[in-house]
mmCIF file of C-alpha atoms in Angstrom:
data_model
loop_
_atom_site.group_PDB
_atom_site.id
_atom_site.type_symbol
_atom_site.label_atom_id
_atom_site.label_comp_id
_atom_site.label_asym_id
_atom_site.label_seq_id
_atom_site.Cartn_x
_atom_site.Cartn_y
_atom_site.Cartn_z
ATOM 1 C CA UNK A 113 64.548 67.205 -134.810
ATOM 2 C CA UNK A 114 67.621 65.528 -136.382
ATOM 3 C CA UNK A 115 71.185 66.618 -137.113
ATOM 4 C CA UNK A 116 74.096 64.814 -138.716
ATOM 5 C CA UNK A 117 77.804 65.569 -138.617
ATOM 6 C CA UNK A 118 80.812 63.983 -140.301
ATOM 7 C CA UNK A 119 83.993 63.196 -138.351
ATOM 8 C CA UNK A 120 87.301 62.547 -140.113
ATOM 9 C CA UNK A 121 88.984 59.667 -138.286
ATOM 10 C CA UNK A 122 92.021 57.469 -139.102
ATOM 11 C CA UNK A 123 89.655 54.671 -140.030
ATOM 12 C CA UNK A 124 87.752 56.841 -142.489
ATOM 13 C CA UNK A 125 84.657 58.965 -142.452
ATOM 14 C CA UNK A 126 82.203 58.411 -139.661
ATOM 15 C CA UNK A 127 78.712 59.859 -139.874
ATOM 16 C CA UNK A 128 76.909 60.500 -136.635
ATOM 17 C CA UNK A 129 73.174 61.019 -136.554
ATOM 18 C CA UNK A 130 71.573 62.632 -133.535
ATOM 19 C CA UNK A 131 67.839 62.502 -133.078
ATOM 20 C CA UNK A 132 66.186 64.763 -130.523
ATOM 21 C CA UNK A 133 62.781 64.513 -129.008
ATOM 22 C CA UNK A 134 61.076 67.395 -127.326
ATOM 23 C CA UNK A 135 59.546 67.399 -123.894
ATOM 24 C CA UNK A 136 56.905 69.988 -123.271
ATOM 25 C CA UNK A 137 56.234 71.194 -119.767
ATOM 26 C CA UNK A 138 53.897 73.851 -118.498
ATOM 27 C CA UNK A 139 56.709 76.421 -118.273
ATOM 28 C CA UNK A 140 59.240 75.583 -121.015
ATOM 29 C CA UNK A 141 60.153 73.273 -123.879
ATOM 30 C CA UNK A 142 63.451 71.347 -123.658
ATOM 31 C CA UNK A 143 65.282 69.135 -126.116
ATOM 32 C CA UNK A 144 66.711 65.783 -125.030
ATOM 33 C CA UNK A 145 68.864 63.354 -126.982
ATOM 34 C CA UNK A 146 66.809 60.181 -127.332
ATOM 35 C CA UNK A 147 68.757 58.190 -129.921
ATOM 36 C CA UNK A 148 72.235 58.010 -131.456
ATOM 37 C CA UNK A 149 72.864 56.186 -134.720
ATOM 38 C CA UNK A 150 76.211 55.771 -136.458
ATOM 39 C CA UNK A 151 77.299 54.504 -139.840
ATOM 40 C CA UNK A 152 80.877 53.951 -140.952
ATOM 41 C CA UNK A 153 81.683 55.001 -144.508
ATOM 42 C CA UNK A 154 85.129 53.723 -145.518
ATOM 43 C CA UNK A 155 87.387 55.741 -147.778
ATOM 44 C CA UNK A 156 88.243 53.501 -150.738
ATOM 45 C CA UNK A 157 89.522 53.822 -154.285
ATOM 46 C CA UNK A 158 85.947 54.549 -155.331
ATOM 47 C CA UNK A 159 86.496 58.087 -154.085
ATOM 48 C CA UNK A 160 88.622 59.879 -156.651
ATOM 49 C CA UNK A 161 90.809 62.932 -156.048
ATOM 50 C CA UNK A 162 89.263 66.224 -157.016
ATOM 51 C CA UNK A 163 91.707 68.021 -159.309
ATOM 52 C CA UNK A 164 90.340 71.453 -158.370
ATOM 53 C CA UNK A 165 90.795 70.806 -154.645
ATOM 54 C CA UNK A 166 94.275 69.362 -155.236
ATOM 55 C CA UNK A 167 95.272 72.433 -157.250
ATOM 56 C CA UNK A 168 93.961 74.718 -154.516
ATOM 57 C CA UNK A 169 95.863 73.082 -151.645
ATOM 58 C CA UNK A 170 99.092 72.324 -153.572
ATOM 59 C CA UNK A 171 100.798 75.682 -152.801
ATOM 60 C CA UNK A 172 100.038 75.332 -149.090
ATOM 61 C CA UNK A 173 101.257 71.714 -149.007
ATOM 62 C CA UNK A 174 104.466 72.649 -150.810
ATOM 63 C CA UNK A 175 105.110 75.522 -148.408
ATOM 64 C CA UNK A 176 104.611 73.302 -145.346
ATOM 65 C CA UNK A 177 106.786 70.532 -146.782
ATOM 66 C CA UNK A 178 109.548 73.024 -147.521
ATOM 67 C CA UNK A 179 109.552 74.121 -143.877
ATOM 68 C CA UNK A 180 109.340 70.597 -142.480
ATOM 69 C CA UNK A 181 112.130 69.244 -144.699
ATOM 70 C CA UNK A 182 114.652 72.037 -144.095
ATOM 71 C CA UNK A 183 117.877 70.519 -142.724
ATOM 72 C CA UNK A 184 118.716 71.675 -139.189
ATOM 73 C CA UNK A 185 121.437 69.282 -137.995
ATOM 74 C CA UNK A 186 123.180 65.965 -138.648
ATOM 75 C CA UNK A 187 122.903 62.689 -136.722
ATOM 76 C CA UNK A 188 126.032 60.472 -136.902
ATOM 77 C CA UNK A 189 124.169 57.242 -136.111
ATOM 78 C CA UNK A 190 120.578 56.099 -135.712
ATOM 79 C CA UNK A 191 119.120 56.875 -132.293
ATOM 80 C CA UNK A 192 116.155 54.787 -131.183
ATOM 81 C CA UNK A 193 114.394 53.691 -128.014
ATOM 82 C CA UNK A 194 114.636 49.925 -128.488
ATOM 83 C CA UNK A 195 118.338 49.506 -127.732
ATOM 84 C CA UNK A 196 119.086 49.503 -124.022
ATOM 85 C CA UNK A 197 117.556 48.083 -120.861
ATOM 86 C CA UNK A 198 117.524 51.142 -118.591
ATOM 87 C CA UNK A 199 118.396 53.963 -120.961
ATOM 88 C CA UNK A 200 118.541 54.560 -124.706
ATOM 89 C CA UNK A 201 120.512 56.954 -126.858
ATOM 90 C CA UNK A 202 117.417 58.826 -128.029
ATOM 91 C CA UNK A 203 116.009 58.933 -124.496
ATOM 92 C CA UNK A 204 119.284 60.280 -123.110
ATOM 93 C CA UNK A 205 119.356 62.966 -125.789
ATOM 94 C CA UNK A 206 115.765 64.076 -125.183
ATOM 95 C CA UNK A 207 116.203 64.142 -121.404
ATOM 96 C CA UNK A 208 119.509 66.031 -121.526
ATOM 97 C CA UNK A 209 118.250 68.554 -124.083
ATOM 98 C CA UNK A 210 115.065 69.173 -122.090
ATOM 99 C CA UNK A 211 117.108 69.509 -118.894
ATOM 100 C CA UNK A 212 119.431 72.072 -120.490
ATOM 101 C CA UNK A 213 116.612 74.205 -121.897
ATOM 102 C CA UNK A 214 114.433 73.965 -118.778
ATOM 103 C CA UNK A 215 117.316 74.897 -116.486
ATOM 104 C CA UNK A 216 118.032 78.085 -118.420
ATOM 105 C CA UNK A 217 114.372 79.119 -118.431
ATOM 106 C CA UNK A 218 113.888 78.349 -114.743
ATOM 107 C CA UNK A 219 116.966 80.364 -113.856
ATOM 108 C CA UNK A 220 115.847 83.324 -115.970
ATOM 109 C CA UNK A 221 112.282 83.400 -114.673
ATOM 110 C CA UNK A 222 112.535 82.100 -111.112
ATOM 111 C CA UNK A 223 116.255 82.373 -110.282
ATOM 112 C CA UNK A 224 116.279 78.634 -109.580
ATOM 113 C CA UNK A 225 118.175 75.710 -111.061
ATOM 114 C CA UNK A 226 116.722 72.462 -112.333
ATOM 115 C CA UNK A 227 117.661 69.207 -110.603
ATOM 116 C CA UNK A 228 116.047 66.399 -112.617
ATOM 117 C CA UNK A 229 114.315 65.789 -115.929
ATOM 118 C CA UNK A 230 111.919 62.872 -116.415
ATOM 119 C CA UNK A 231 110.046 62.136 -119.644
ATOM 120 C CA UNK A 232 108.281 58.954 -120.761
ATOM 121 C CA UNK A 233 109.446 56.146 -123.011
ATOM 122 C CA UNK A 234 106.046 55.888 -124.712
ATOM 123 C CA UNK A 235 106.133 59.544 -125.716
ATOM 124 C CA UNK A 236 108.985 58.870 -128.149
ATOM 125 C CA UNK A 237 107.185 58.017 -131.379
ATOM 126 C CA UNK A 238 110.025 57.716 -133.899
ATOM 127 C CA UNK A 239 113.746 57.203 -134.268
ATOM 128 C CA UNK A 240 116.281 59.802 -135.289
ATOM 129 C CA UNK A 241 117.825 58.124 -138.335
ATOM 130 C CA UNK A 242 121.450 58.560 -139.302
ATOM 131 C CA UNK A 243 121.786 61.529 -141.625
ATOM 132 C CA UNK A 244 120.136 64.902 -141.911
ATOM 133 C CA UNK A 245 117.849 66.041 -139.101
ATOM 134 C CA UNK A 246 114.885 68.215 -140.081
ATOM 135 C CA UNK A 247 111.915 69.926 -138.517
ATOM 136 C CA UNK A 248 109.864 66.947 -139.666
ATOM 137 C CA UNK A 249 112.096 64.744 -137.513
ATOM 138 C CA UNK A 250 110.958 66.602 -134.398
ATOM 139 C CA UNK A 251 107.292 66.276 -135.385
ATOM 140 C CA UNK A 252 107.715 62.542 -135.942
ATOM 141 C CA UNK A 253 109.423 62.034 -132.579
ATOM 142 C CA UNK A 254 106.919 64.175 -130.677
ATOM 143 C CA UNK A 255 103.605 64.381 -132.551
ATOM 144 C CA UNK A 256 101.716 65.476 -129.427
ATOM 145 C CA UNK A 257 101.207 69.010 -128.142
ATOM 146 C CA UNK A 258 102.909 68.369 -124.807
ATOM 147 C CA UNK A 259 104.330 71.332 -122.898
ATOM 148 C CA UNK A 260 107.231 71.661 -120.485
ATOM 149 C CA UNK A 261 106.321 71.769 -116.794
ATOM 150 C CA UNK A 262 108.674 72.114 -113.820
ATOM 151 C CA UNK A 263 107.369 70.581 -110.587
ATOM 152 C CA UNK A 264 108.882 71.002 -107.132
ATOM 153 C CA UNK A 265 109.041 67.680 -105.296
ATOM 154 C CA UNK A 266 110.488 66.534 -101.998
ATOM 155 C CA UNK A 267 113.126 63.844 -101.662
ATOM 156 C CA UNK A 268 110.427 61.353 -100.720
ATOM 157 C CA UNK A 269 108.861 61.792 -104.173
ATOM 158 C CA UNK A 270 112.277 61.515 -105.845
ATOM 159 C CA UNK A 271 112.571 58.108 -104.193
ATOM 160 C CA UNK A 272 109.103 57.254 -105.532
ATOM 161 C CA UNK A 273 110.324 58.156 -109.014
ATOM 162 C CA UNK A 274 113.281 55.815 -108.618
ATOM 163 C CA UNK A 275 111.075 52.935 -107.473
ATOM 164 C CA UNK A 276 108.604 53.612 -110.281
ATOM 165 C CA UNK A 277 111.382 53.383 -112.873
ATOM 166 C CA UNK A 278 112.806 50.160 -111.449
ATOM 167 C CA UNK A 279 109.382 48.531 -111.062
ATOM 168 C CA UNK A 280 108.277 49.531 -114.562
ATOM 169 C CA UNK A 281 111.476 48.292 -116.216
ATOM 170 C CA UNK A 282 111.159 50.790 -119.053
ATOM 171 C CA UNK A 283 113.958 53.105 -120.186
ATOM 172 C CA UNK A 284 112.164 56.371 -119.481
ATOM 173 C CA UNK A 285 114.319 59.379 -120.443
ATOM 174 C CA UNK A 286 116.059 60.603 -117.277
ATOM 175 C CA UNK A 287 118.633 63.316 -116.600
ATOM 176 C CA UNK A 288 120.254 64.767 -113.484
ATOM 177 C CA UNK A 289 119.529 61.678 -111.412
ATOM 178 C CA UNK A 290 121.273 58.343 -110.940
ATOM 179 C CA UNK A 291 119.802 55.175 -109.436
ATOM 180 C CA UNK A 292 122.179 52.479 -108.215
ATOM 181 C CA UNK A 293 120.761 48.955 -108.021
ATOM 182 C CA UNK A 294 122.070 45.482 -107.221
ATOM 183 C CA UNK A 295 121.906 42.382 -109.415
ATOM 184 C CA UNK A 296 118.339 41.740 -108.189
ATOM 185 C CA UNK A 297 117.171 45.232 -109.195
ATOM 186 C CA UNK A 298 116.954 46.426 -105.593
ATOM 187 C CA UNK A 299 117.726 50.109 -105.095
ATOM 188 C CA UNK A 300 120.934 50.707 -103.154
ATOM 189 C CA UNK A 301 121.367 54.451 -103.566
ATOM 190 C CA UNK A 302 119.858 57.462 -105.365
ATOM 191 C CA UNK A 303 121.704 60.656 -106.218
ATOM 192 C CA UNK A 304 120.591 63.956 -107.737
ATOM 193 C CA UNK A 305 123.327 66.102 -109.215
ATOM 194 C CA UNK A 306 125.813 63.705 -107.657
ATOM 195 C CA UNK A 307 124.494 64.090 -104.093
ATOM 196 C CA UNK A 308 122.435 61.593 -102.057
ATOM 197 C CA UNK A 309 118.704 62.334 -101.941
ATOM 198 C CA UNK A 310 117.392 63.815 -98.677
ATOM 199 C CA UNK A 311 113.724 63.238 -97.815
ATOM 200 C CA UNK A 312 112.812 66.818 -96.822
ATOM 201 C CA UNK A 313 114.905 68.593 -99.443
ATOM 202 C CA UNK A 314 113.075 70.061 -102.440
ATOM 203 C CA UNK A 315 114.000 69.293 -106.030
ATOM 204 C CA UNK A 316 112.880 70.915 -109.280
ATOM 205 C CA UNK A 317 111.870 68.285 -111.836
ATOM 206 C CA UNK A 318 111.180 69.022 -115.514
ATOM 207 C CA UNK A 319 108.555 66.893 -117.219
ATOM 208 C CA UNK A 320 105.635 67.119 -119.660
ATOM 209 C CA UNK A 321 102.181 68.397 -118.776
ATOM 210 C CA UNK A 322 100.871 64.924 -119.672
ATOM 211 C CA UNK A 323 103.011 63.241 -117.012
ATOM 212 C CA UNK A 324 102.464 66.042 -114.515
ATOM 213 C CA UNK A 325 98.724 65.385 -114.736
ATOM 214 C CA UNK A 326 99.168 61.704 -113.905
ATOM 215 C CA UNK A 327 99.894 60.221 -117.318
ATOM 216 C CA UNK A 328 101.562 56.795 -117.262
ATOM 217 C CA UNK A 329 100.489 56.601 -113.594
ATOM 218 C CA UNK A 330 103.229 59.003 -112.533
ATOM 219 C CA UNK A 331 101.100 60.078 -109.587
ATOM 220 C CA UNK A 332 104.068 61.369 -107.575
ATOM 221 C CA UNK A 333 103.798 64.624 -109.520
ATOM 222 C CA UNK A 334 100.433 65.259 -107.823
ATOM 223 C CA UNK A 335 102.377 65.813 -104.578
ATOM 224 C CA UNK A 336 104.320 68.775 -105.968
ATOM 225 C CA UNK A 337 104.564 71.815 -103.688
ATOM 226 C CA UNK A 338 105.017 74.273 -106.567
ATOM 227 C CA UNK A 339 104.633 74.244 -110.341
ATOM 228 C CA UNK A 340 106.177 76.367 -113.075
ATOM 229 C CA UNK A 341 104.624 76.364 -116.537
ATOM 230 C CA UNK A 342 107.252 77.837 -118.842
ATOM 231 C CA UNK A 343 104.878 77.760 -121.849
ATOM 232 C CA UNK A 344 107.254 75.858 -124.103
ATOM 233 C CA UNK A 345 106.196 72.933 -126.288
ATOM 234 C CA UNK A 346 108.585 70.007 -125.972
ATOM 235 C CA UNK A 347 108.601 69.689 -129.749
ATOM 236 C CA UNK A 348 109.553 73.350 -130.177
ATOM 237 C CA UNK A 349 112.254 72.903 -127.567
ATOM 238 C CA UNK A 350 113.681 70.067 -129.651
ATOM 239 C CA UNK A 351 113.473 72.049 -132.887
ATOM 240 C CA UNK A 352 115.320 74.959 -131.274
ATOM 241 C CA UNK A 353 118.043 72.572 -130.111
ATOM 242 C CA UNK A 354 118.402 71.134 -133.623
ATOM 243 C CA UNK A 355 118.814 74.648 -135.010
ATOM 244 C CA UNK A 356 121.593 75.381 -132.527
ATOM 245 C CA UNK A 357 123.467 72.111 -133.065
ATOM 246 C CA UNK A 358 125.609 71.029 -135.978
ATOM 247 C CA UNK A 359 125.968 67.323 -135.088
ATOM 248 C CA UNK A 360 123.842 65.506 -132.527
ATOM 249 C CA UNK A 361 125.762 63.780 -129.728
ATOM 250 C CA UNK A 362 125.381 60.055 -129.126
ATOM 251 C CA UNK A 363 124.903 59.955 -125.347
ATOM 252 C CA UNK A 364 125.510 56.600 -123.676
ATOM 253 C CA UNK A 365 125.982 57.647 -120.045
ATOM 254 C CA UNK A 366 124.112 55.466 -117.574
ATOM 255 C CA UNK A 367 121.344 56.850 -115.380
ATOM 256 C CA UNK A 368 120.382 53.513 -113.780
ATOM 257 C CA UNK A 369 123.511 51.633 -112.785
ATOM 258 C CA UNK A 370 123.864 48.023 -111.677
ATOM 259 C CA UNK A 371 126.659 47.593 -109.148
#
């Protein structure tokens, strides 16, 4: 018995053929997959647009584009993730915005305050160009369906975060925490909310569900003693911030400081 199914992939259409053979026993008949065959069919200029399909989807496309291109705020200069060794202007903005929103939600729901926010450099997928900021901007920056998670960690894990950031040498978005290093990138001191980190003290850290589940090898989140899922997409969080803000700030404060 054979089935075929088409998958729409970035590289074009991919047709997958599944062939099943049956195995008959004295009590029942079962189907087992015995062979998989695939054939790539590239989308080229040979495939012409269908005017009827285009006419059908045009109103929906126009409606979506109208929503995505509505102006929400203004950015005074281009913010990107390539300028800066330990922190970037776009990373600082994302971390500070997420911290602000997460802190309010955590206080409302759990009567607790947030201490740190940590996101990942690789999760930033676009710049915020100088000029008008739209809903589309948020989708371009964060195309993934990542949600906000707050994890409770001990000071020992906060120190692991600091070492992870220094070892990785990537400007991961960070807020609420400062790491002081020497000229050889050795950690001298770590503070959270301006106070030295204590091993047995607990800290509430906002992050994405992707990182919480071990993404980018951030395995320290697996040691959390409590977790709060506030059911808030990071992209939606950013869109809400854009709606509330007239002009985006250009944040250059240092989170990792060489002394």
